[in-house]
Amino acid sequence: MTDSAAPHDRLARRLGLRGAVAIGLAAMIGAGVFAVWAPAAQAAGGWLLAGLAIAALVAFANAGSTAQLAVRYPESGGAYRYGRERLGAWPGFLAGWGFVVGKTASCAAMALTAAAYLVPPVWQKPVAIAAVVVLVGVNLLGVTRTARVASVIVSAVLAVLVVVVAAGFAAIAGVGWGGGSAGLGGLVPPVAAPPAGVGALTDAYGVLQAAALMFFAFAGYARIATLGEEVREPTRTIPRAIGVAFAIVVVVYALVGTAAVGALGADALAASVAPLVDVVAAAGWLWAEPVVRIAAGVAALGSLLALVAGVGRTSLAMARDGELPRPLTAVHPRFGVPHVAEIATGVAVIVLLLVADLRGAIGFSSFGVLLYYVVANASAITQPAGERLVPRWLSWFGAIGCIVLVVTLPIWSIVAGGAVFAVGAAVRGIRLTLAGRRRDPGD
């Protein structure tokens, strides 16, 4: 299908339910599902699945608030737009700033992660740069092309995750071929004397920290909201797309997490550098190991595709309000995409790839995405009864849950995230001060 012309200043509504779900799934089922289990197990130990449940509950509240806001504001920008409209310019700016900066770094990390899985070390940086160029090119051809590629990637990754789950349950049942297994004991938290005092607090803190780490893997449904200006029948399609994508991911993560903990046990899972590869190995399915590694690389590419789309749309929304340079507001007359914003995103990612290896240095992304949803939930709380799709208490639960998870993140994530937001606030403060002086030279 050929994309038709779009108005010069607005994005075209071409995305249906299936495409929106595909982009949301590509954003969520990225490289995180292949890697998040080890650090989460380090934090929560045998209570990993409890951490997953908490992450899912907070994410569910956030998804409800996001869907409700997207119906009222079916525009590009996601929580940036919601915060600006409901809470004021500063909260909106900080949500958008954290998203754009954090997710640009995440784009570089996803490109490097994909290359690390797919090619030898000497080729990783060139392949990462090539991946960015190709996927930015896909996005420039129109949102329908983005959705089609995302659908293909998601289908392939889900098929491999089915293999991982089958291998994990085979290992649990002890019917694998030549692999070791933690057996059913891996699914049961260690039974000891009931912890008290400091021990109980430490256990609870570990479970919450695991939830904060795993929440990051749920957060891709916001990508659907950032595309709100391009979705057909947005008041109907966006809530359904968020709900469907979120439900699929919860089921997938619950099955994968259960298989991983059950097949390896919490200690081995915490020590693993490639958890899902180790799951298929535990069942003796050695043929599946390279398949899982390739799927992890492909999943990272899917996440990169959705991230570029989300950063481009949020940059467009911020530029329309003068928070970013005005040229980023340009919309391609044929393909109906924010082509300048997406090209700028691609250039920024390539620069990051050339100067740094960000695979281990994007802790602030978890910090940023949680505060992003604090703004979204706080915005949803202010909506009147006539606009509500979810009860107000659910938005309160989402906001409080995000704040709790923020403070349980590793300290380096909090410091890095705080620094990013402080820089953004300083830049905006200086810009507003200079703009005020230009309006009134006597000040």
Coordinates of C-alpha atoms in Angstrom, one line a residue, residues 184-338:
L184 CA 10.5 -27.7 40.7
G185 CA 12.6 -26.4 43.5
G186 CA 13.7 -23.5 41.3
L187 CA 10.1 -22.1 41.4
V188 CA 9.9 -22.1 45.2
P189 CA 11.5 -19.3 47.2
P190 CA 14.0 -20.6 49.8
V191 CA 12.2 -21.8 52.9
A192 CA 13.9 -20.8 56.1
A193 CA 13.1 -19.3 59.4
P194 CA 10.7 -16.3 58.8
P195 CA 12.9 -13.3 58.4
A196 CA 12.5 -10.4 60.8
G197 CA 13.6 -6.9 61.2
V198 CA 16.4 -5.9 58.9
G199 CA 16.3 -9.2 57.0
A200 CA 12.6 -8.7 56.1
L201 CA 13.3 -5.1 55.0
T202 CA 16.3 -6.3 52.9
D203 CA 14.1 -9.0 51.2
A204 CA 11.3 -6.5 50.5
Y205 CA 13.8 -4.0 49.1
G206 CA 15.3 -6.6 46.8
V207 CA 11.9 -7.6 45.5
L208 CA 11.0 -3.9 44.8
Q209 CA 14.4 -3.4 43.1
A210 CA 13.7 -6.4 40.9
A211 CA 10.3 -4.9 40.1
A212 CA 11.9 -1.6 39.1
L213 CA 14.3 -3.3 36.8
M214 CA 11.6 -5.5 35.2
F215 CA 9.2 -2.6 34.9
F216 CA 11.5 -1.2 32.2
A217 CA 10.7 -4.2 30.0
F218 CA 7.0 -3.4 30.2
A219 CA 7.2 0.2 29.3
G220 CA 6.9 0.0 25.5
Y221 CA 3.2 0.6 25.4
A222 CA 4.0 4.3 25.7
R223 CA 5.2 4.0 22.1
I224 CA 1.6 3.5 21.0
A225 CA 0.6 6.8 22.8
T226 CA 3.5 8.7 21.2
L227 CA 2.0 7.7 17.8
G228 CA -1.4 9.0 18.8
E229 CA -1.6 11.5 15.9
E230 CA -1.1 8.7 13.3
V231 CA -3.7 6.2 14.6
R232 CA -7.0 5.8 12.9
E233 CA -10.0 6.2 15.2
P234 CA -7.7 7.1 18.1
T235 CA -10.3 7.2 20.8
R236 CA -11.2 3.6 20.0
T237 CA -7.9 2.2 18.7
I238 CA -5.4 3.4 21.2
P239 CA -6.9 2.0 24.3
R240 CA -7.5 -1.3 22.6
A241 CA -4.0 -1.4 21.2
I242 CA -2.4 -0.7 24.6
G243 CA -4.6 -3.3 26.3
V244 CA -3.9 -6.0 23.8
A245 CA -0.2 -5.4 23.7
F246 CA 0.1 -5.2 27.4
A247 CA -1.9 -8.4 28.0
I248 CA 0.2 -10.4 25.5
V249 CA 3.4 -9.2 27.1
V250 CA 2.2 -10.0 30.7
V251 CA 1.5 -13.6 29.6
V252 CA 4.8 -13.9 27.7
Y253 CA 6.9 -12.5 30.6
A254 CA 5.1 -14.7 33.2
L255 CA 5.8 -17.9 31.2
V256 CA 9.4 -16.9 30.4
G257 CA 10.1 -15.9 34.0
T258 CA 8.6 -19.1 35.3
A259 CA 10.6 -21.2 32.9
A260 CA 13.8 -19.4 33.6
V261 CA 13.5 -19.6 37.4
G262 CA 12.3 -23.2 37.3
A263 CA 14.9 -24.5 34.9
L264 CA 18.0 -22.7 36.4
G265 CA 17.1 -21.8 39.9
A266 CA 17.5 -18.3 41.3
D267 CA 21.3 -18.5 42.0
A268 CA 22.3 -19.8 38.5
L269 CA 19.9 -17.3 36.9
A270 CA 21.5 -14.4 38.8
A271 CA 24.9 -15.5 37.6
S272 CA 24.0 -16.0 34.0
V273 CA 25.2 -13.7 31.2
A274 CA 22.7 -15.1 28.7
P275 CA 19.8 -16.4 30.8
L276 CA 17.5 -17.7 28.0
V277 CA 20.4 -19.4 26.2
D278 CA 21.1 -21.2 29.5
V279 CA 17.4 -22.2 29.8
V280 CA 17.5 -24.1 26.5
A281 CA 20.9 -25.6 27.5
A282 CA 19.4 -26.8 30.8
A283 CA 16.9 -28.9 28.7
G284 CA 19.7 -30.2 26.5
W285 CA 18.3 -28.4 23.5
L286 CA 21.7 -27.3 22.2
W287 CA 20.4 -26.8 18.7
A288 CA 18.2 -23.9 20.0
E289 CA 21.1 -22.0 21.6
P290 CA 22.1 -20.1 18.4
V291 CA 18.5 -19.6 17.5
V292 CA 17.9 -17.8 20.9
R293 CA 21.0 -15.7 20.4
I294 CA 19.9 -14.6 16.9
A295 CA 16.4 -13.9 18.3
A296 CA 17.9 -11.6 21.0
G297 CA 19.6 -9.6 18.3
V298 CA 16.5 -9.4 16.2
A299 CA 14.4 -8.4 19.2
A300 CA 16.9 -5.5 19.9
L301 CA 16.4 -4.4 16.3
G302 CA 12.7 -4.4 16.8
S303 CA 13.1 -2.3 20.0
L304 CA 15.4 0.1 18.1
L305 CA 12.8 0.5 15.3
A306 CA 10.0 1.4 17.8
L307 CA 12.4 3.7 19.9
V308 CA 13.4 5.8 16.9
A309 CA 9.7 6.3 16.0
G310 CA 8.9 7.3 19.6
V311 CA 11.8 9.7 20.0
G312 CA 11.0 11.3 16.7
R313 CA 7.3 11.9 17.6
T314 CA 8.1 13.3 21.0
S315 CA 10.8 15.6 19.6
L316 CA 8.2 16.8 17.0
A317 CA 5.7 17.6 19.8
M318 CA 8.3 19.4 21.9
A319 CA 9.5 21.4 18.9
R320 CA 6.0 22.5 18.1
D321 CA 5.9 24.1 21.6
G322 CA 9.4 25.7 21.2
E323 CA 11.0 23.3 23.7
L324 CA 13.3 22.0 20.9
P325 CA 14.5 23.6 17.7
R326 CA 11.6 24.5 15.3
P327 CA 13.0 22.7 12.2
L328 CA 12.1 19.4 14.0
T329 CA 8.4 20.2 13.3
A330 CA 8.7 19.4 9.6
V331 CA 6.4 16.7 8.3
H332 CA 7.2 15.0 5.0
P333 CA 4.6 15.9 2.4
R334 CA 4.5 12.4 0.9
F335 CA 5.2 9.9 3.7
G336 CA 3.6 11.9 6.5
V337 CA 6.4 11.4 9.0
P338 CA 8.5 13.8 11.1

